[in-house]
Coordinates of N, CA and C in Angstrom, one line a residue:
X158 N -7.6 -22.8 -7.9 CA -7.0 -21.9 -6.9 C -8.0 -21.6 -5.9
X159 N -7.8 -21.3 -4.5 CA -8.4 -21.2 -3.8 C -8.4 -19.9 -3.4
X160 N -10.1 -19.6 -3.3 CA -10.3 -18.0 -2.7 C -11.5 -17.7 -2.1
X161 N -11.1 -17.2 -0.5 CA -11.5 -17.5 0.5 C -11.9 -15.8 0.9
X162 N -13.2 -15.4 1.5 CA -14.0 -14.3 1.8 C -13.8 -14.0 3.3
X163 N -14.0 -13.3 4.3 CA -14.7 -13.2 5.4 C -16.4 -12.9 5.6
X164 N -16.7 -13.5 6.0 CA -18.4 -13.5 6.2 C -18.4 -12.4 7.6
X165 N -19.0 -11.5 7.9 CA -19.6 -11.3 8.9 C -21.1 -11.1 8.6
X166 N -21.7 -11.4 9.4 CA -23.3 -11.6 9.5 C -23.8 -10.8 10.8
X167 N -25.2 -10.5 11.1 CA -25.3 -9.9 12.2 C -25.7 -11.2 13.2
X168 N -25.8 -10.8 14.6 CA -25.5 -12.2 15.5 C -26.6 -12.8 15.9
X169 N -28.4 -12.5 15.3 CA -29.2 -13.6 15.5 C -28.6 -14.6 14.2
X170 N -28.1 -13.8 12.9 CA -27.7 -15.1 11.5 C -26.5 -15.6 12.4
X171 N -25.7 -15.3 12.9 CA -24.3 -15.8 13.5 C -25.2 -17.0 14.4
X172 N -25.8 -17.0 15.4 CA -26.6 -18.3 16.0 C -27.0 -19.7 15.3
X173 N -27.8 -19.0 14.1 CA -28.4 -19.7 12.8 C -27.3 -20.2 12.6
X174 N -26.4 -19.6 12.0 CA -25.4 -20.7 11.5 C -24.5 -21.8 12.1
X175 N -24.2 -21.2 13.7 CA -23.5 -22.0 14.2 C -24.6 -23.4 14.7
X176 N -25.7 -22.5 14.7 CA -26.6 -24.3 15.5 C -26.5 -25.1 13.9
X177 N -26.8 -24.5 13.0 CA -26.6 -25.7 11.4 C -25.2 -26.4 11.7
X178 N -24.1 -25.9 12.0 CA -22.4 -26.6 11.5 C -22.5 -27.2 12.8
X179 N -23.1 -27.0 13.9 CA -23.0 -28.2 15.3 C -24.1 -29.2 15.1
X180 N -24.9 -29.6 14.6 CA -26.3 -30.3 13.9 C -25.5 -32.1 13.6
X181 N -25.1 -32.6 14.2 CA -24.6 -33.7 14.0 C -25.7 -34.7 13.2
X182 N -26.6 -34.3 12.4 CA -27.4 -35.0 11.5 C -28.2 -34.2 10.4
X183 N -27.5 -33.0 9.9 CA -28.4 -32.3 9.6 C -29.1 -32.6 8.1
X184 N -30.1 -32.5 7.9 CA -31.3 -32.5 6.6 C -30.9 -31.7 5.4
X185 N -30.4 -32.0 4.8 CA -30.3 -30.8 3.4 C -31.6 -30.7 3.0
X186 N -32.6 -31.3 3.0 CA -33.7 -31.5 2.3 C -34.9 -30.4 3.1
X187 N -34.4 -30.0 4.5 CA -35.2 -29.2 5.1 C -35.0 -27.6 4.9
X188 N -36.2 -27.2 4.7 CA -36.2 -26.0 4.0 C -35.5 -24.5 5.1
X189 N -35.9 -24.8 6.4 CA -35.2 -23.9 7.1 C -34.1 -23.9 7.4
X190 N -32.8 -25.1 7.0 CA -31.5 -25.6 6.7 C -30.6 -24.8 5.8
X191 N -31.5 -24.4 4.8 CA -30.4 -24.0 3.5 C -30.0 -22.8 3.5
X192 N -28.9 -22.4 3.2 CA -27.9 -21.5 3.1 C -27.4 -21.0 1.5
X193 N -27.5 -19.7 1.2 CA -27.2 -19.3 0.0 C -27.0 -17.7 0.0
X194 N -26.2 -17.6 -1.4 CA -25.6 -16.1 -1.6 C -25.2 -15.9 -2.8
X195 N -26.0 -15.0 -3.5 CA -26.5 -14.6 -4.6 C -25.9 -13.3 -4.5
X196 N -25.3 -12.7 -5.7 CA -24.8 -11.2 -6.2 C -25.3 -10.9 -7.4
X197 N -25.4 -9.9 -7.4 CA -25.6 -9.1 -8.9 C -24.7 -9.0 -9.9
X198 N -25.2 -8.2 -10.8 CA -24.2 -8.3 -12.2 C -23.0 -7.6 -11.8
X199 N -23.0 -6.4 -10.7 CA -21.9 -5.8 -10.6 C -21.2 -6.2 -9.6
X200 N -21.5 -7.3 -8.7 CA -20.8 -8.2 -8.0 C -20.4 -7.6 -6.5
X201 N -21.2 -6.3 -6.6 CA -20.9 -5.8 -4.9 C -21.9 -5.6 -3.9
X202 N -22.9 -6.0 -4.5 CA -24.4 -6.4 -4.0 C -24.8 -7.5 -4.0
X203 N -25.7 -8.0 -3.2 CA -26.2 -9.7 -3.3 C -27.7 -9.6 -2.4
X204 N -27.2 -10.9 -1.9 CA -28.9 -11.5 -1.2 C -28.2 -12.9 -0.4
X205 N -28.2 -12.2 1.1 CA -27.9 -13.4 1.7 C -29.5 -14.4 1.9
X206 N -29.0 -15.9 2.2 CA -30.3 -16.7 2.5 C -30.0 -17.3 3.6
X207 N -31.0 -17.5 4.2 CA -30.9 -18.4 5.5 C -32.5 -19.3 5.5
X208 N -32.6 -19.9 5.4 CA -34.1 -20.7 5.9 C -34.8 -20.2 4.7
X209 N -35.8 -19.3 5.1 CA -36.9 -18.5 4.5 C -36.9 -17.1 4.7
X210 N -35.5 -16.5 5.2 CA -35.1 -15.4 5.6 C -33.7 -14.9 4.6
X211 N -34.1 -13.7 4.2 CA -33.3 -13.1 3.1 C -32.8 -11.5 3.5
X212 N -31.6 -11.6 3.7 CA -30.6 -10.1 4.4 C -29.8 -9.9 2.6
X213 N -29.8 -8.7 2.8 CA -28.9 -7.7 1.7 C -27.4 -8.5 2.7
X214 N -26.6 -8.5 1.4 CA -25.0 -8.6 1.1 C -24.3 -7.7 0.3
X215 N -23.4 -7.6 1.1 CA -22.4 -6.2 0.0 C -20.8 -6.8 0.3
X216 N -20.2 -6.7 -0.8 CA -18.5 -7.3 -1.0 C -17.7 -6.1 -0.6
X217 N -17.4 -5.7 0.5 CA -16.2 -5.1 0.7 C -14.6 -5.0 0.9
X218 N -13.9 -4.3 0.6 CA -12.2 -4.5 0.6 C -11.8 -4.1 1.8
X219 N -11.4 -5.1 2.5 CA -10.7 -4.9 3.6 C -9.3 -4.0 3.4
X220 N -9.2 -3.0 4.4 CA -8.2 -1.8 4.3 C -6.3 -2.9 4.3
X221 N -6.7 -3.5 4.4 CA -5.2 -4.3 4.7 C -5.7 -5.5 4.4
X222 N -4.7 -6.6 3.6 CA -4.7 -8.0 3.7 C -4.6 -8.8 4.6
X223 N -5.1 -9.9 4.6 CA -5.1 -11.0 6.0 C -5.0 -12.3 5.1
X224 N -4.0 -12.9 5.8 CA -3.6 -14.2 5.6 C -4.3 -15.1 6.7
X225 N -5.0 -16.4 5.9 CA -5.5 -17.5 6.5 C -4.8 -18.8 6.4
X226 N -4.7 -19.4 7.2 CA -3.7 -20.9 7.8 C -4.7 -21.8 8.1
X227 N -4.3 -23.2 8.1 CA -4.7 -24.4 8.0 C -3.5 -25.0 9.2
X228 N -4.0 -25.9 10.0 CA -3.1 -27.0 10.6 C -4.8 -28.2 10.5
X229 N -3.7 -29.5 10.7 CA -3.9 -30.2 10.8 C -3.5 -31.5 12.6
X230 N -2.3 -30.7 12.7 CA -2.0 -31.5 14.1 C -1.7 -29.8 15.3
X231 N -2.4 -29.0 14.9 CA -2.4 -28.2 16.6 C -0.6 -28.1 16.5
X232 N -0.1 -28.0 15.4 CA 0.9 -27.4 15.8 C 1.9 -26.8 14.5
X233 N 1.6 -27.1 13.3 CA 1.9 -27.1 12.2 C 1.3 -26.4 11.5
X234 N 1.7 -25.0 10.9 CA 0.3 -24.1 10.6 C 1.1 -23.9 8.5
X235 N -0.2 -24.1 7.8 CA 0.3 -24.1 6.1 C -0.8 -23.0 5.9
X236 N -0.3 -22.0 4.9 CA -0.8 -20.9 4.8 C -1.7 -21.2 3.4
X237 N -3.1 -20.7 3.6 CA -3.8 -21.2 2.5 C -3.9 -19.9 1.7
X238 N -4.3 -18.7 2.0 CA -4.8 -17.6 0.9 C -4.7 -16.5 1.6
X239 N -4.6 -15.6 0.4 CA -4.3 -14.0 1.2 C -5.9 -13.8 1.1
X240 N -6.9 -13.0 2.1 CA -8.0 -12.4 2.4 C -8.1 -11.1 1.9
X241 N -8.7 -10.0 1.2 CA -8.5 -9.0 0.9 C -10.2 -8.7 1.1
X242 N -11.4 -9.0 0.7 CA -12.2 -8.5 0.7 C -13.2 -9.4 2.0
X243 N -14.5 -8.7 2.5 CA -15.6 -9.4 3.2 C -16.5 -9.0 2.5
X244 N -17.5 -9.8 2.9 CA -18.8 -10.3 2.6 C -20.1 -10.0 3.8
X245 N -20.2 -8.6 3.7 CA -20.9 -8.0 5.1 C -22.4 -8.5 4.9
X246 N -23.0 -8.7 5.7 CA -24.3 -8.9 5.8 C -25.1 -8.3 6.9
X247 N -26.1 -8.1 6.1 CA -26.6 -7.2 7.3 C -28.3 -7.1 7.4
X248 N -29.0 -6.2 8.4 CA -30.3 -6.4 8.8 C -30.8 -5.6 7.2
X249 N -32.6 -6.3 7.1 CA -32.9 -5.9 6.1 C -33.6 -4.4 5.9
X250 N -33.1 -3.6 6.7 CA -33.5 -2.1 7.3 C -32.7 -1.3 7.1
X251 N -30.9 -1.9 7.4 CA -30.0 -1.3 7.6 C -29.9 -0.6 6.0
X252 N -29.2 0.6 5.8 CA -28.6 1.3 4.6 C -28.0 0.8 3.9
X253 N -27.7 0.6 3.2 CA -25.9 -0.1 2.3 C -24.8 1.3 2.1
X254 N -23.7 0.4 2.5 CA -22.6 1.4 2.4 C -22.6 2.2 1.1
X255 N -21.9 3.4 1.6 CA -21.7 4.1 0.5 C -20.3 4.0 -0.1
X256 N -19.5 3.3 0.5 CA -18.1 2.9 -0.1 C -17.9 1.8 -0.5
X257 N -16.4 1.0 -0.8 CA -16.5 -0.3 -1.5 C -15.5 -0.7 -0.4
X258 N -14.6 -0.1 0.3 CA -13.8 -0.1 1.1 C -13.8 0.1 3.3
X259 N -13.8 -1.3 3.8 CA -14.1 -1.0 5.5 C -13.8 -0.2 6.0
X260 N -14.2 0.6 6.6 CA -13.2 1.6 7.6 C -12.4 1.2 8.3
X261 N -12.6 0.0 8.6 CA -12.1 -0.7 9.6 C -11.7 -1.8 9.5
X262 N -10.6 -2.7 10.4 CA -10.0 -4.2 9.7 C -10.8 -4.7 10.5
X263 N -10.6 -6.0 10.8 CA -10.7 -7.1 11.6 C -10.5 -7.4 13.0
X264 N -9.3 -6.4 13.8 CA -9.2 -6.4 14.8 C -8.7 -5.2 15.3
X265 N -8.8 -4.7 17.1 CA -9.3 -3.9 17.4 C -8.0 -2.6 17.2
X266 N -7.2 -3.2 17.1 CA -5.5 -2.3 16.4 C -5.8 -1.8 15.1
X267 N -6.3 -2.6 14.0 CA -7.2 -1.7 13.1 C -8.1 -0.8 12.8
X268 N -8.3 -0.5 13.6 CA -9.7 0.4 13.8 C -9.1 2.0 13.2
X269 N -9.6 2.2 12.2 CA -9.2 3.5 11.5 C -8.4 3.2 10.9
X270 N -7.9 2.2 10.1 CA -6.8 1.8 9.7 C -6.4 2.3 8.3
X271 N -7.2 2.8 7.8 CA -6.9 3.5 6.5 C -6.0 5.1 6.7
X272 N -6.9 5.3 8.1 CA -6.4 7.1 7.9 C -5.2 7.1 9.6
X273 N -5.7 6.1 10.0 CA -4.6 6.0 11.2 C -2.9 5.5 10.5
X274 N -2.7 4.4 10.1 CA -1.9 3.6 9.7 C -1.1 3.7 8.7
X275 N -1.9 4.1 7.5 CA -1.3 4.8 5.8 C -1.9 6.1 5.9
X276 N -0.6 6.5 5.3 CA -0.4 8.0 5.0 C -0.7 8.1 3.7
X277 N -1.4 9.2 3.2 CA -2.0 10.1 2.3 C -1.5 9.8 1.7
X278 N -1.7 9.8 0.7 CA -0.8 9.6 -1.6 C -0.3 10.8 -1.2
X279 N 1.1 11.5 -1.4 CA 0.9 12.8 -1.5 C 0.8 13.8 -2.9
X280 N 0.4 14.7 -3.3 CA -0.2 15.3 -4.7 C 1.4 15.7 -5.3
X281 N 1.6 15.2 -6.0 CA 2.6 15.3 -6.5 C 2.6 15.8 -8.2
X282 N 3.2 16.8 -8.3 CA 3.3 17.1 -10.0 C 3.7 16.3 -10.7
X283 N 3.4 15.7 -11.9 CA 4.1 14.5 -12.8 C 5.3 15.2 -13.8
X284 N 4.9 16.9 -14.3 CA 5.7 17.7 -14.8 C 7.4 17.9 -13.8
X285 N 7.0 18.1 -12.7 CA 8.0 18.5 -11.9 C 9.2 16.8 -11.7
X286 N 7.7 16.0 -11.4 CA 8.6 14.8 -10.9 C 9.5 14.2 -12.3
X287 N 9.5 14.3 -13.3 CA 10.1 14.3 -14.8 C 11.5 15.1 -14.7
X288 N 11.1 16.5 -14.3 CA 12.0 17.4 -14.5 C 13.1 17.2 -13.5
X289 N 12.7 16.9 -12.0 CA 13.7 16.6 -10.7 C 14.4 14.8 -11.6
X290 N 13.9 14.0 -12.1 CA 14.5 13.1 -12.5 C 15.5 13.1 -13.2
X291 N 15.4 13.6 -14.3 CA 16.2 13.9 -15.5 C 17.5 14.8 -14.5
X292 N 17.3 15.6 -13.9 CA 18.5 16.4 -13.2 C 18.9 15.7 -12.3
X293 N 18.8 14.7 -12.0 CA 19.3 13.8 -10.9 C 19.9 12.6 -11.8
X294 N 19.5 12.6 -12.8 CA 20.4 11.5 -13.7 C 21.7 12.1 -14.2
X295 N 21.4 13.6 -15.0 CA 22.5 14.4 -15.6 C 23.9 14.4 -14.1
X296 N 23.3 14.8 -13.4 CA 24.1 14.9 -11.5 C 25.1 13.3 -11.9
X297 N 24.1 12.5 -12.0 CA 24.8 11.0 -11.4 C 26.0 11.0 -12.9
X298 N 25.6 11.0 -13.5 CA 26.3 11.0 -15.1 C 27.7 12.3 -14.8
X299 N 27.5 13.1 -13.8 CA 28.7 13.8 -13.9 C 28.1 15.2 -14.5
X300 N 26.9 15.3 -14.9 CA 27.0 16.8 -15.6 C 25.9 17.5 -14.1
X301 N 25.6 18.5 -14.8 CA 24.5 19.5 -13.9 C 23.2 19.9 -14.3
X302 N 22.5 20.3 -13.7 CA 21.4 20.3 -13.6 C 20.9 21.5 -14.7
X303 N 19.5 21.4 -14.8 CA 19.2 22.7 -16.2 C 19.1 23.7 -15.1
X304 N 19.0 24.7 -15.8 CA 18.2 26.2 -15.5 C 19.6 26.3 -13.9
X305 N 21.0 26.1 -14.3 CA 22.1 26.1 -13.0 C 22.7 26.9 -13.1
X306 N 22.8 28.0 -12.2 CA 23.6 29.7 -12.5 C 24.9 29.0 -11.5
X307 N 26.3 29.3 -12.5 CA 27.4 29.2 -11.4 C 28.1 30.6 -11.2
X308 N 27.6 30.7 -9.5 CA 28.4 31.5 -9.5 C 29.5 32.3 -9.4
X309 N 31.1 31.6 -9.1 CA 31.9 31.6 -9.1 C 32.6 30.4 -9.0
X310 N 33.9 30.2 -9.4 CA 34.4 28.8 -9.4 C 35.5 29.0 -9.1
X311 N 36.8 28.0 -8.4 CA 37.6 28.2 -7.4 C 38.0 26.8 -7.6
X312 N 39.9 26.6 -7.8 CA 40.7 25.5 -7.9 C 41.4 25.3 -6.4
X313 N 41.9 24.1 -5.9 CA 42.7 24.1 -4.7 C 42.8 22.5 -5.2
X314 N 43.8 21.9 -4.4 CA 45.1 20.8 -4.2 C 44.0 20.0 -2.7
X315 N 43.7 19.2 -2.6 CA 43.4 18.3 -1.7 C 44.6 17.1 -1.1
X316 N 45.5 17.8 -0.7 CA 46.7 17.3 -0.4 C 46.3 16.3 0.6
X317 N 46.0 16.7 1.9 CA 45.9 15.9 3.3 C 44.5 14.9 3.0
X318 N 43.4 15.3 2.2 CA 42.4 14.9 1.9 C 42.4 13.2 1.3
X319 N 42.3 14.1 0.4 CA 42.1 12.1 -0.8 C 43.3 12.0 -1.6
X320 N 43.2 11.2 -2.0 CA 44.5 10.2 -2.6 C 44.2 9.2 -3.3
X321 N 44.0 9.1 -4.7 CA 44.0 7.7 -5.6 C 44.9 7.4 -5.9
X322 N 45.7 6.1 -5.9 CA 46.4 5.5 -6.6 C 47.8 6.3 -6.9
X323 N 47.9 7.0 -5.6 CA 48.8 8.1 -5.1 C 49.0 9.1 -6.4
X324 N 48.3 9.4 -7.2 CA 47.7 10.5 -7.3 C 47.3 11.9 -7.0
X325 N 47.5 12.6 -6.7 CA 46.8 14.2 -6.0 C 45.6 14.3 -6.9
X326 N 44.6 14.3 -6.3 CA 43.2 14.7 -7.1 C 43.3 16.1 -6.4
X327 N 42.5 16.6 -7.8 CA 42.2 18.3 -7.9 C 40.7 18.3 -8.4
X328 N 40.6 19.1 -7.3 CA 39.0 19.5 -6.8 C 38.5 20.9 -7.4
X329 N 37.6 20.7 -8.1 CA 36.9 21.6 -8.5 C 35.7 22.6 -7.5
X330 N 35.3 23.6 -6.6 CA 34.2 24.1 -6.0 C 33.1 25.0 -7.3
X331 N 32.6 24.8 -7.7 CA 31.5 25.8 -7.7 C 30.7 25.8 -7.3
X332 N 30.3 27.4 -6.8 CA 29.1 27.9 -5.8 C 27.9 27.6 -6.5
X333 N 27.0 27.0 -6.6 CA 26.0 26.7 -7.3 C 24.8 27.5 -6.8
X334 N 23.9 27.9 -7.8 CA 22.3 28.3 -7.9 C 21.5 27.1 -7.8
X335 N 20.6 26.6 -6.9 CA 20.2 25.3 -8.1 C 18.8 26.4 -8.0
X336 N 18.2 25.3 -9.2 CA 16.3 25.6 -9.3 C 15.6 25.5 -7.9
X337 N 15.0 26.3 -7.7 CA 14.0 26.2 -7.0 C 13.3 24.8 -6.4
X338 N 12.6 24.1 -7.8 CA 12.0 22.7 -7.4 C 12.9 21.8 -6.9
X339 N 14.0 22.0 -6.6 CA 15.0 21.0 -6.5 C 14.5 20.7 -4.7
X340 N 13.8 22.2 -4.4 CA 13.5 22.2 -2.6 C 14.4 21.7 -1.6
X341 N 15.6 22.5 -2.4 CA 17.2 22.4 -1.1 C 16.3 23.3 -0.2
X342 N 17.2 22.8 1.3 CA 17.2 23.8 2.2 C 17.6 25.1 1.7
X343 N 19.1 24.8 1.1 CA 19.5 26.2 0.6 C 19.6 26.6 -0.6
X344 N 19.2 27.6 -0.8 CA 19.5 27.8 -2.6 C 21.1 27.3 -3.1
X345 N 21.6 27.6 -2.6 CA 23.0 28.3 -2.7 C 23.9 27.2 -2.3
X346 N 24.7 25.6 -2.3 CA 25.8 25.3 -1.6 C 26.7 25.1 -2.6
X347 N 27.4 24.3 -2.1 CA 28.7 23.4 -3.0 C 28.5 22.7 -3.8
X348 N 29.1 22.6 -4.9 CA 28.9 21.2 -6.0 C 30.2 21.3 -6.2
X349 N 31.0 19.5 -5.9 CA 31.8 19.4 -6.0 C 32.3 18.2 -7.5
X350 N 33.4 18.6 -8.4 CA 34.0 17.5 -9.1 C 35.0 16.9 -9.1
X351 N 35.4 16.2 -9.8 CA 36.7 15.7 -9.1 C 37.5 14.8 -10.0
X352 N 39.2 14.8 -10.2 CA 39.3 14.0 -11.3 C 41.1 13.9 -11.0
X353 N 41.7 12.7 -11.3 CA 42.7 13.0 -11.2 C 43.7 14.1 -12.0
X354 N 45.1 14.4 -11.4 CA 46.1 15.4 -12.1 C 46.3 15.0 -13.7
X355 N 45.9 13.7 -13.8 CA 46.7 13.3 -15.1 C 45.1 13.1 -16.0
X356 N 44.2 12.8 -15.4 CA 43.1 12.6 -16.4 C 41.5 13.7 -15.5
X357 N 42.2 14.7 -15.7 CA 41.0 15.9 -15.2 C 39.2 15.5 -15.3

């Protein structure tokens, strides 16, 4: 399976490399030629190589995926691998990040793209989100919700309204309480039921 990094390097190593891949004869055997990259046991640290020259490497997660393509004829593009992480390199002075994650993508619409782009996890109760579930199942199922004060109920004929199977359905209103976490606008509306004359 194939799995494919972004390199950025700083731009005297960006020169180095490009005069090595344009080198129409190049020496493997020459010591200021070789190229290498070494990581640690925890795999987010390394040691870039160039010649005789050794820059810190750090593996970071690009904020969004990037898909890389292949052609062959300038017009025909086959998609080779999704991109998720780079391979920053940098001067041997510079700090190492303190996150595992870029701030920033790849191009200049990305820029902030974690806090511009995606929106916050929002903090959500896991007790509450159980409880709104469960009452939204009992609802679909036909029953009602727990902790539901009714308070008054009221029969009427839906004549001009609906019509099964020319049937008169008869409509149930009660005024409902609901719970609080339910976070209606209103405490207070309609819950309606509904069933034919012959099978209520």
């Amino acid at each position: 399976m194939e799995e494919q990094f972004i390199l950025r390097v700083p731009p005297n190593v960006a020169e180095q490399i490009e005069r090595l891949l344009n080198e129409s004869n190049p020496s493997s055997s020459s010591e200021d030629k070789s190229l290498d990259l070494q990581f640690t046991e925890d795999g987010r640290s390394g040691e870039f190589v160039i010649g005789d020259e050794h820059f810190p490497a750090y593996l970071l997660d690009l904020p969004s995926v990037v898909e890389s393509y292949k052609t062959y004829d300038d017009n025909s593009l086959v998609k080779t691998a999704d991109i998720s992480q780079m391979i920053m390199v940098r001067e041997s002075g510079d700090a190492a990040p303190d996150v595992i994650e870029c701030r920033h993508g790849l191009t200049p619409p990305m820029r902030d793209a974690r806090k511009r782009r995606f929106r916050r996890e929002p903090d959500l109760n896991p007790e509450l989100v159980s409880r709104v579930e469960k009452d939204l199942l009992k609802i679909i199922a036909g029953g009602t919700a727990d902790n539901l004060d009714i308070l008054s109920s009221q029969l009427f004929n839906l004549v001009n309204f609906i019509k099964l199977s020319l049937k008169l359905m008869v409509v149930e209103i009660l005024l409902v309480d609901y719970p609080s976490y339910l976070l209606c606008p209103y405490n207070k509306f309609v819950y309606l039921t509904w069933g034919s004359r012959d099978n209520p």
